[in-house]
Coordinates of C-alpha atoms and ligand atoms in Angstrom, one line a residue:
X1 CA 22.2 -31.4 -36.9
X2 CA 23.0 -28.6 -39.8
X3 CA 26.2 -26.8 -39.2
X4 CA 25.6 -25.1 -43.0
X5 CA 24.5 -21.5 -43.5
X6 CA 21.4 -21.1 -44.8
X7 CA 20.9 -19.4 -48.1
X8 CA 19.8 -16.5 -46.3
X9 CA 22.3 -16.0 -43.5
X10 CA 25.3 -16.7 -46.4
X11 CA 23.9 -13.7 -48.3
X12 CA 23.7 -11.5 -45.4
X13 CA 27.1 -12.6 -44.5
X14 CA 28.6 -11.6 -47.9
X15 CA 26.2 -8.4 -48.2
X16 CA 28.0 -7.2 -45.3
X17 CA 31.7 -8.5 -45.9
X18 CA 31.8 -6.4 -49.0
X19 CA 30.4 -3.1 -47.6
X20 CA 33.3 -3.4 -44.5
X21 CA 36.1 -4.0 -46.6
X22 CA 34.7 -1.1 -49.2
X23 CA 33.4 1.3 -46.5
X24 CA 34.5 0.6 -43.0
X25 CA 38.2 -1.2 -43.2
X26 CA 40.1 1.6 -45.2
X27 CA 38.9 4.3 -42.4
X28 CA 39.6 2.0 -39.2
X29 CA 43.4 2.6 -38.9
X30 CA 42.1 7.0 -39.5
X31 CA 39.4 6.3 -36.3
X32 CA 41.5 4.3 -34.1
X33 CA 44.6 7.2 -34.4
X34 CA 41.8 10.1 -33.8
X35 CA 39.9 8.9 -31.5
X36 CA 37.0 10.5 -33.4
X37 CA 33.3 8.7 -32.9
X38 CA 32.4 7.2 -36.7
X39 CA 29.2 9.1 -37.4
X40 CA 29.6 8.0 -41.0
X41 CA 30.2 4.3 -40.1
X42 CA 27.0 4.1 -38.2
X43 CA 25.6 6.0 -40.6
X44 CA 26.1 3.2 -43.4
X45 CA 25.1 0.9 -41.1
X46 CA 21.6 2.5 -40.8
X47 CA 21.0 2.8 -44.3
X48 CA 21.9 -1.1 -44.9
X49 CA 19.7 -1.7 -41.3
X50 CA 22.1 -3.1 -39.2
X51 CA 21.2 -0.8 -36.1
X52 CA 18.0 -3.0 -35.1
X53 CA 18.9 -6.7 -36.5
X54 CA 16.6 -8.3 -34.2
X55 CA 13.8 -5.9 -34.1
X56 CA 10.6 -6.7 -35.7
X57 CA 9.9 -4.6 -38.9
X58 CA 7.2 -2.6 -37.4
X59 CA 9.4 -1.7 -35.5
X60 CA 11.6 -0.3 -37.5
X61 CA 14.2 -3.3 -37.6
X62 CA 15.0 -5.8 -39.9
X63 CA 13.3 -8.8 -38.4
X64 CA 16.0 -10.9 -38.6
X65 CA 17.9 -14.3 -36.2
X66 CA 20.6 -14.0 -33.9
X67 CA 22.5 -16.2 -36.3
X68 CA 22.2 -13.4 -39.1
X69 CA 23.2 -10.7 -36.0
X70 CA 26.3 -12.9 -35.2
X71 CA 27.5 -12.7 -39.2
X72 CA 26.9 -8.7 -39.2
X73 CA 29.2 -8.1 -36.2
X74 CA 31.6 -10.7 -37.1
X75 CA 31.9 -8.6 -40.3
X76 CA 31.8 -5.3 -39.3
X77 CA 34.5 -6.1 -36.5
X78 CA 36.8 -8.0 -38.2
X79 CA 37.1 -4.7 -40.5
X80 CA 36.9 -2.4 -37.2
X81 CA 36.4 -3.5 -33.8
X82 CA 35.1 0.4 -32.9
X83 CA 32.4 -0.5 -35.1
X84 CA 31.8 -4.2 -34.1
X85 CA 30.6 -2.9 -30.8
X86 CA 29.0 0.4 -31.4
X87 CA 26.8 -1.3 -33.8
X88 CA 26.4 -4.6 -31.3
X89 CA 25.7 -1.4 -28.0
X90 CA 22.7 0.2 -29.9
X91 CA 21.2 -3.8 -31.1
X92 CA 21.6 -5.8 -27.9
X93 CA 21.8 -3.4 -25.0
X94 CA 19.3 -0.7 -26.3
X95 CA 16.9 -2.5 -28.4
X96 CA 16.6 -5.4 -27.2
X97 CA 15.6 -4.1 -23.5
X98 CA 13.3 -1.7 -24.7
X99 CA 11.3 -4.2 -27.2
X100 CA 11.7 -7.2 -24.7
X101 CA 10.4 -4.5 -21.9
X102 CA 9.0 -1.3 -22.9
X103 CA 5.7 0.0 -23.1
X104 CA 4.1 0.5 -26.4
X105 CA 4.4 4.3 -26.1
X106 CA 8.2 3.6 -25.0
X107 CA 8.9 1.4 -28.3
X108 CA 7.4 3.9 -30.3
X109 CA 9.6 6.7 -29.0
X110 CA 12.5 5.0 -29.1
X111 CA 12.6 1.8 -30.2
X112 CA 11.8 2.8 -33.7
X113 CA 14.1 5.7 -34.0
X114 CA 16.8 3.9 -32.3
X115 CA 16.1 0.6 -34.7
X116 CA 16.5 2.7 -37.7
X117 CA 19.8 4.3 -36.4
X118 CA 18.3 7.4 -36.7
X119 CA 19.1 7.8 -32.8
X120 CA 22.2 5.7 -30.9
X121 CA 21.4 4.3 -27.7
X122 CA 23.6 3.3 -24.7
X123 CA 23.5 1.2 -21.9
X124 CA 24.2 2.7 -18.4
X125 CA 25.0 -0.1 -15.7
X126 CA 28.9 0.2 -15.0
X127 CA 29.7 2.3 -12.1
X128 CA 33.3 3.3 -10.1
X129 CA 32.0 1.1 -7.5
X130 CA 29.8 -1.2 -9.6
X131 CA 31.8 -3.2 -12.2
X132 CA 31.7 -7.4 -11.8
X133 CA 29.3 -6.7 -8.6
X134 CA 26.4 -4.3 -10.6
X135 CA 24.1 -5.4 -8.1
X136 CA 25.7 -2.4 -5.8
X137 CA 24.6 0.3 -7.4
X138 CA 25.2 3.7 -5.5
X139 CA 23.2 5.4 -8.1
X140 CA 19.6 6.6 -6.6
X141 CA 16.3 6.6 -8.6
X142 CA 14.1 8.8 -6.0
X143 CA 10.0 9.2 -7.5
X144 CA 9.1 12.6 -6.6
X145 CA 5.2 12.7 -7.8
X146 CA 5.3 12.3 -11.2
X147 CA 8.9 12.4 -11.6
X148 CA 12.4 10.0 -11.0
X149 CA 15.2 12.3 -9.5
X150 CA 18.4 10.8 -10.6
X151 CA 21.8 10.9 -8.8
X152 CA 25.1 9.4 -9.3
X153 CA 27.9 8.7 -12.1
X154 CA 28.2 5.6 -14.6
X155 CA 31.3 4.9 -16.3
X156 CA 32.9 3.6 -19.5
X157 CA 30.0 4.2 -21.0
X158 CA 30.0 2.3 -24.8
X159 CA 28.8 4.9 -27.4
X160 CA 28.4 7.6 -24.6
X161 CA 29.7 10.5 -26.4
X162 CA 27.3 9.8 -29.2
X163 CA 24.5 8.9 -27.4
X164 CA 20.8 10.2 -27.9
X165 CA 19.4 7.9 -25.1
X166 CA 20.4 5.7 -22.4
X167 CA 19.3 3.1 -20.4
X168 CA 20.0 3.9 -16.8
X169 CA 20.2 1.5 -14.2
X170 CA 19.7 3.0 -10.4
X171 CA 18.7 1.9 -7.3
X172 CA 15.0 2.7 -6.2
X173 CA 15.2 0.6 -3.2
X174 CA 18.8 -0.2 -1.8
X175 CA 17.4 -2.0 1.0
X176 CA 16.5 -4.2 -1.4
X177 CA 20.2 -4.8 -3.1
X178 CA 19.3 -6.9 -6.5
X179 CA 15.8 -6.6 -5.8
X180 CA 15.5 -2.5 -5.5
X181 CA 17.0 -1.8 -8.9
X182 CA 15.1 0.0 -11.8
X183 CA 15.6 0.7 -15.1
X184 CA 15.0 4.4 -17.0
X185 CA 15.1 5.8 -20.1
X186 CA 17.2 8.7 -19.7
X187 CA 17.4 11.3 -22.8
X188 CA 20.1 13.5 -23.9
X189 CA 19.5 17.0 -22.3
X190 CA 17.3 15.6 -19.7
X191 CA 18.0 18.4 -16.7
X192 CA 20.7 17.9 -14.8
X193 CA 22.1 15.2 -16.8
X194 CA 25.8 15.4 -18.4
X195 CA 28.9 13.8 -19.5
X196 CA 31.7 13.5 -17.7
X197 CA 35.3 12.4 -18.4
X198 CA 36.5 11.2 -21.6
X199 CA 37.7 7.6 -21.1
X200 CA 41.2 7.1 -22.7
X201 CA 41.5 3.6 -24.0
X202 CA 44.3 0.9 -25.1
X203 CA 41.7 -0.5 -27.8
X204 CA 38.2 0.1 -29.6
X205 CA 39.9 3.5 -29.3
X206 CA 36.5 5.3 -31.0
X207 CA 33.6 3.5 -29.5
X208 CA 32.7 7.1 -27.6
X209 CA 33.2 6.0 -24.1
X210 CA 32.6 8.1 -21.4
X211 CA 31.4 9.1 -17.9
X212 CA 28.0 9.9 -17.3
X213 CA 26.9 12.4 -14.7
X214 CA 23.7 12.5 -12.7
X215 CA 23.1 15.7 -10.8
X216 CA 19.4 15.7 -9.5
X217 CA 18.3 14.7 -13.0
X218 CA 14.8 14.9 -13.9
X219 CA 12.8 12.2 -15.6
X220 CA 9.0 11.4 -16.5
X221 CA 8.1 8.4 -14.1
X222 CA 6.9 7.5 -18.0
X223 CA 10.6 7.0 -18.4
X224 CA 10.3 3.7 -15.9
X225 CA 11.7 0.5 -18.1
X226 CA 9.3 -2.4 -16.8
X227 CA 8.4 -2.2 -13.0
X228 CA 10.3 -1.0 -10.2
X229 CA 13.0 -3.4 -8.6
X230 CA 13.2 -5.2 -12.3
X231 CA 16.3 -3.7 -13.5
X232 CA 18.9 -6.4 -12.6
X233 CA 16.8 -8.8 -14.3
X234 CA 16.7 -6.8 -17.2
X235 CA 20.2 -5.9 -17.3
X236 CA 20.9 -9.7 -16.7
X237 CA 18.6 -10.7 -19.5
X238 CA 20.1 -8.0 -21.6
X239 CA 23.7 -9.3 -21.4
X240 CA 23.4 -12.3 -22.2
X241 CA 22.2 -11.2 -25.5
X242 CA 24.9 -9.0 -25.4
X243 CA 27.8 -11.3 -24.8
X244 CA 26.4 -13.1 -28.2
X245 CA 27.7 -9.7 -29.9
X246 CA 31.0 -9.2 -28.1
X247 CA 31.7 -13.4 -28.9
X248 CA 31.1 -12.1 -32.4
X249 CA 32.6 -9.5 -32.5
X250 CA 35.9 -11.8 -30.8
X251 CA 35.7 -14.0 -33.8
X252 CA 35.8 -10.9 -36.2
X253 CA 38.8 -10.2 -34.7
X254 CA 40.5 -13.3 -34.5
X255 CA 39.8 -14.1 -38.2
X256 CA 41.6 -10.6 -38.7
X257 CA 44.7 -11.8 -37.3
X258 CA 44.2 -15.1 -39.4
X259 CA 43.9 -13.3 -42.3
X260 CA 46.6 -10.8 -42.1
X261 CA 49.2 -13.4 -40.8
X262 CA 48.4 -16.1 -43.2
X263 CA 49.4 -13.3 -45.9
X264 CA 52.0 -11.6 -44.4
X265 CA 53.6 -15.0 -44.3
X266 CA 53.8 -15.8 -47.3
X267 CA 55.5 -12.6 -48.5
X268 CA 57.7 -12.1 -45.8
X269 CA 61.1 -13.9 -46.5
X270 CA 63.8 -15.1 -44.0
X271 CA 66.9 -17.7 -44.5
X272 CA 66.0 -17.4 -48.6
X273 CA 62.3 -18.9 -47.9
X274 CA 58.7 -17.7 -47.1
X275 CA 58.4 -17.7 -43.9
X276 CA 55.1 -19.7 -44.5
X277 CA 57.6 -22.0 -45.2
X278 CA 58.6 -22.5 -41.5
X279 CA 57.1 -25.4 -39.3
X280 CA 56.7 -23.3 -36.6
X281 CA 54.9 -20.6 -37.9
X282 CA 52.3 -22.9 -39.7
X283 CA 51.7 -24.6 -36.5
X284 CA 50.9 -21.0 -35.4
X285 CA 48.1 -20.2 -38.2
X286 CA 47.0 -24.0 -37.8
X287 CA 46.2 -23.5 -34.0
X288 CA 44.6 -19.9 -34.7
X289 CA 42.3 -21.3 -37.5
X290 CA 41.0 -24.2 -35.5
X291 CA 40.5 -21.8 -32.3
X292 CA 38.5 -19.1 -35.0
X293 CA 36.2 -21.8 -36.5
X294 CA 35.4 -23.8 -33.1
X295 CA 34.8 -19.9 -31.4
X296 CA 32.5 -19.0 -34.4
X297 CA 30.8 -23.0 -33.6
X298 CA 30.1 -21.4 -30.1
X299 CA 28.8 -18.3 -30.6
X300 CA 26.8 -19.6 -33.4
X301 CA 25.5 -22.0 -31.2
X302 CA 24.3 -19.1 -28.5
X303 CA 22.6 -17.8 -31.2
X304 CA 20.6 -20.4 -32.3
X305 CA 20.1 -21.5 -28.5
X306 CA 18.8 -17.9 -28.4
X307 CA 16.5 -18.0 -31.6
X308 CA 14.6 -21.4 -29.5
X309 CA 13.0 -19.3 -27.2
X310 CA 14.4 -20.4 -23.4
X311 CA 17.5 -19.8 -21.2
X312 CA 20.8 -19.4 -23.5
X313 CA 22.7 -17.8 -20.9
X314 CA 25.0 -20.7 -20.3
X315 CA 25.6 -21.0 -24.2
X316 CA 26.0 -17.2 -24.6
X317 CA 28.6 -17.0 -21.5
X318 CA 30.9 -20.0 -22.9
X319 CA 31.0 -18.4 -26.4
X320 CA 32.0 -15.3 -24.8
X321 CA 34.6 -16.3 -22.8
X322 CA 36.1 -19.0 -25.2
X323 CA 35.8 -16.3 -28.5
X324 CA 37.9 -13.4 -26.4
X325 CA 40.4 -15.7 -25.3
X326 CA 41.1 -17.2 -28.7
X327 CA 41.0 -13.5 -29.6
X328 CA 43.8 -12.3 -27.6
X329 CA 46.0 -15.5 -28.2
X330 CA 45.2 -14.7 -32.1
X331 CA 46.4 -11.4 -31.3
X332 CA 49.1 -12.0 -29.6
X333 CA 50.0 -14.8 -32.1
X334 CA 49.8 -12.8 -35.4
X335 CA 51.8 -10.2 -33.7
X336 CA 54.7 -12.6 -33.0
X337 CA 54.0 -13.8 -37.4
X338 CA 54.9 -10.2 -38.3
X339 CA 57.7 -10.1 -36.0
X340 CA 59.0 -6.2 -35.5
X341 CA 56.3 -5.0 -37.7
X342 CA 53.9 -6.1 -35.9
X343 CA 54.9 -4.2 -33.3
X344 CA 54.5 -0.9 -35.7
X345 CA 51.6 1.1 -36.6
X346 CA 52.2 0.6 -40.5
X347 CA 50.3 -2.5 -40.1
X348 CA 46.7 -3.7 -38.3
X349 CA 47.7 -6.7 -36.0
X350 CA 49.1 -4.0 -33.6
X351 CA 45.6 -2.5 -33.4
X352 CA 43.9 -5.8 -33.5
X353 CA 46.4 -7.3 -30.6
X354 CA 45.0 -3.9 -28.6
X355 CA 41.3 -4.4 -29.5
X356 CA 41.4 -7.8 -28.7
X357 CA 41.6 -7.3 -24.7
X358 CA 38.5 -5.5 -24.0
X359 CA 36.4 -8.5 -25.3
X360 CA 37.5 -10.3 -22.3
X361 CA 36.6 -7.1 -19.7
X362 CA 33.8 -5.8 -21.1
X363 CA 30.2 -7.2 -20.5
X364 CA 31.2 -9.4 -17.4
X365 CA 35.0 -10.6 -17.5
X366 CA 36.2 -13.9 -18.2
X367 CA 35.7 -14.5 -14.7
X368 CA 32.3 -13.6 -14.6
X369 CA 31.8 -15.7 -17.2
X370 CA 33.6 -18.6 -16.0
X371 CA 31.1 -18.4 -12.4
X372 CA 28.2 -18.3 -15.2
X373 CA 29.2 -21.4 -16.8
X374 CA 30.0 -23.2 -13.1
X375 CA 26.9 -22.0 -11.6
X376 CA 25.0 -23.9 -13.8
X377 CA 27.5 -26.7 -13.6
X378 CA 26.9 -27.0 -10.0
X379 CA 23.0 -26.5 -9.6
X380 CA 20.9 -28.9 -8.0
Ligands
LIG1 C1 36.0 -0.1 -23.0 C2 35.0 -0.4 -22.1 C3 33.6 -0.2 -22.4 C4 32.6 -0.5 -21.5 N1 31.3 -0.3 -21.9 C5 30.3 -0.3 -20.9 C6 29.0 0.1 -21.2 O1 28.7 0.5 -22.3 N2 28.1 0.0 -20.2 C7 28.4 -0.5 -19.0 O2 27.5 -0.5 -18.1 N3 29.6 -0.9 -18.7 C8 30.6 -0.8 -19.6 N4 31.9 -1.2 -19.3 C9 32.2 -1.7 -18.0 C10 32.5 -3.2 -17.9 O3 31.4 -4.0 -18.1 C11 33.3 -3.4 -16.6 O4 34.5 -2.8 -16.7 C12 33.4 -4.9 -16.3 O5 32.2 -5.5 -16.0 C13 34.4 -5.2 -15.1 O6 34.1 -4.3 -14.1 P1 35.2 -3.5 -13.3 O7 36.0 -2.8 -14.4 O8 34.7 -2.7 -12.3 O9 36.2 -4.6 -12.7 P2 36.0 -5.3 -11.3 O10 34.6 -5.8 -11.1 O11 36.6 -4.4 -10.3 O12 37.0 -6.5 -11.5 C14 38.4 -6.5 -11.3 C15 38.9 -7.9 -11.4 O13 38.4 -8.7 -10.4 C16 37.7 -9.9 -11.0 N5 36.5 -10.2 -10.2 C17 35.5 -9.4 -9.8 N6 34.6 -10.1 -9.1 C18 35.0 -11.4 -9.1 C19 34.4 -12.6 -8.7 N7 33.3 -12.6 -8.0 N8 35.1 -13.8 -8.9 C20 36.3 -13.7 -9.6 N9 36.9 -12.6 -10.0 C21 36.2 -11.5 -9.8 C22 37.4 -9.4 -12.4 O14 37.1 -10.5 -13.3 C23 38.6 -8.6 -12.7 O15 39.6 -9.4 -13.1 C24 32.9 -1.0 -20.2 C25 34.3 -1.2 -19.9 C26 35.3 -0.9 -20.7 C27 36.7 -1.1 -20.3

């Protein structure tokens, strides 16, 4: 067994270090106060390729592993978490689907454009009544000749606000529960198609969410993601791709804390010493350290699990749920290292400590994750 980074992915990893501190870290604090949706961050991102990791070249992508995916979001959220997941939305749970599933015709239409980051995808599964339990969609796909009539609302919708296309998820046969669920492409200005409520946030304060609204909204049946009644296996499939992202982007954030603390405490003096010079708060940066490293072991692991070819959804679900929680009890750690200041605005841990806790809500809970990994514990 290698645990080493190859050549490549160590290059990749450093390419993309440097450009988030430079580009991306001075701005997060300025996003994360206003709200505002980065353009210019995605922007960057696109011209270094970073919207379509995965995605073959002819595609439009950079052809790379899930390893070298894993790095890039580590990166890019351990400078902003915003832009950890905006990035990791338009990769995993646009892409992916629509190369894994789509047509040729649909892949050249928006896979490409979407790979580039010329266009931002979204992924539209989450509704009020449709969270944990997506299989209960109360959002109808009707075929009307050659035509899908849409109705219904999705919520906290990732990169919504932003959004030049989204993958809708809708019932086509609720008889059917799990079974009568489709997948569309839905693009912006589609008729009868809109956004609906801003969603104010604790954390990842500028990743665009929003409501989306469905009002008799017309689609080309071309618009169909691979068959009817495949959706929930596409938006299973699609998350566990996902949740390799959001572990990464969990480890980018809990190396931030790491980072931040290990300095502040060696500057910060109380009772005429560093504070680094205190047991206890060394046993603090030991524990967080250890948890970063054995979370990145995980998710790198998914990855490479992933990169095989075969079921990773085991792999994928444990480096979720282990990376957020080590996340959050990095945050809340590094927080407690700064002491009162932490608890200010003048520095990052407060932000991080309020990024940290959507990584373990967002793209099935830690309890979701947790009846993942016994599901497979119990089979058979
Ligand atoms: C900031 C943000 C961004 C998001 N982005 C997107 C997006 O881009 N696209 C999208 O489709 N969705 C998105 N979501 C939705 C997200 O995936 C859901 O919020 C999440 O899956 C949980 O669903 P819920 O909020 O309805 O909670 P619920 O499902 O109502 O869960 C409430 C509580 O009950 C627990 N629970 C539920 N069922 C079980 C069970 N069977 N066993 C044990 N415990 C259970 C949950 O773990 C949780 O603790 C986003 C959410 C947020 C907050």
């Amino acid at each position: 067994m290698d645990l080493e980074l190859t050549a490549e992915h160590r290059t990749i990893r450093d390419m993309v270090r440097d450009f988030a501190a430079r580009e991306i870290a001075p701005r997060a604090a300025h996003y994360d106060r206003t709200r505002e949706f980065p353009h210019d961050n995605v922007r960057k991102c696109a011209e270094l390729n970073l919207m379509g990791v995965m995605v073959p070249e002819q595609f439009g992508g950079s052809g790379l592993d899930t390893i070298s995916y894993a790095l890039i979001i580590e990166e890019l959220s351990r400078a902003c978490a915003s832009t950890g997941v905006i990035v990791s939305v338009n990769n995993s749970l646009f892409c992916h689907p629509v190369e894994r599933f789509g047509t040729e015709d649909q892949k050249q239409r928006f896979l490409i454009p979407h790979a580039k980051g010329e266009k931002i995808g979204c992924f539209c599964l989450s509704e009020p009544a449709a969270g944990s339990d997506a299989g209960n969609q109360q959002t109808t796909a009707v075929r009307r000749g050659d035509e899908y009539i849409l109705n219904g609302t999705k919520n906290f919708i990732t990169n919504g606000v932003a959004a030049d296309t989204a993958i809708v998820f809708a019932a086509t046969d609720k008889s059917k529960r799990h079974h009568g669920i489709s997948a569309l492409i839905v693009e912006k200005g589609a008729p009868g198609f809109r956004l609906g409520k801003d969603e104010v946030k604790l954390g990842i304060t500028c990743s665009g969410s929003v409501e989306m609204v469905f009002e008799d909204c017309r689609v080309p049946a071309t618009s169909l993601l691979g068959a009817e009644g495949l959706g929930f296996k596409i938006a299973m499939n699609t998350l566990d791709g996902g949740r390799i992202g959001i572990a990464a982007q969990a480890v980018g954030i809990a190396r931030a804390c790491l980072e931040e603390a290990t300095r502040y405490s060696k500057q910060r003096k109380a009772f005429g010493k560093t504070i680094s010079d205190f047991q206890a708060i060394q046993f603090m940066l030991a524990d967080m350290a250890t948890e970063v490293d054995a979370a990145r072991l995980l998710t790198h692991r998914a990855a490479w699990t992933k990169d095989q070819g075969g079921r990773f959804s085991l792999e994928a679900a444990q480096a979720k749920l282990f990376s957020s929680e080590v996340a959050m009890r990095s945050a809340v750690k590094a927080v407690q290292i700064f002491g009162g200041y932490g608890y200010m605005n003048d520095y990052p841990v407060e932000r991080y400590f309020r990024d940290a806790k959507i990584t373990e809500i967002y793209e099935g809970t830690s309890e979701i994750q947790r009846l993942v990994i016994a599901t497979t514990l119990l089979k058979d």
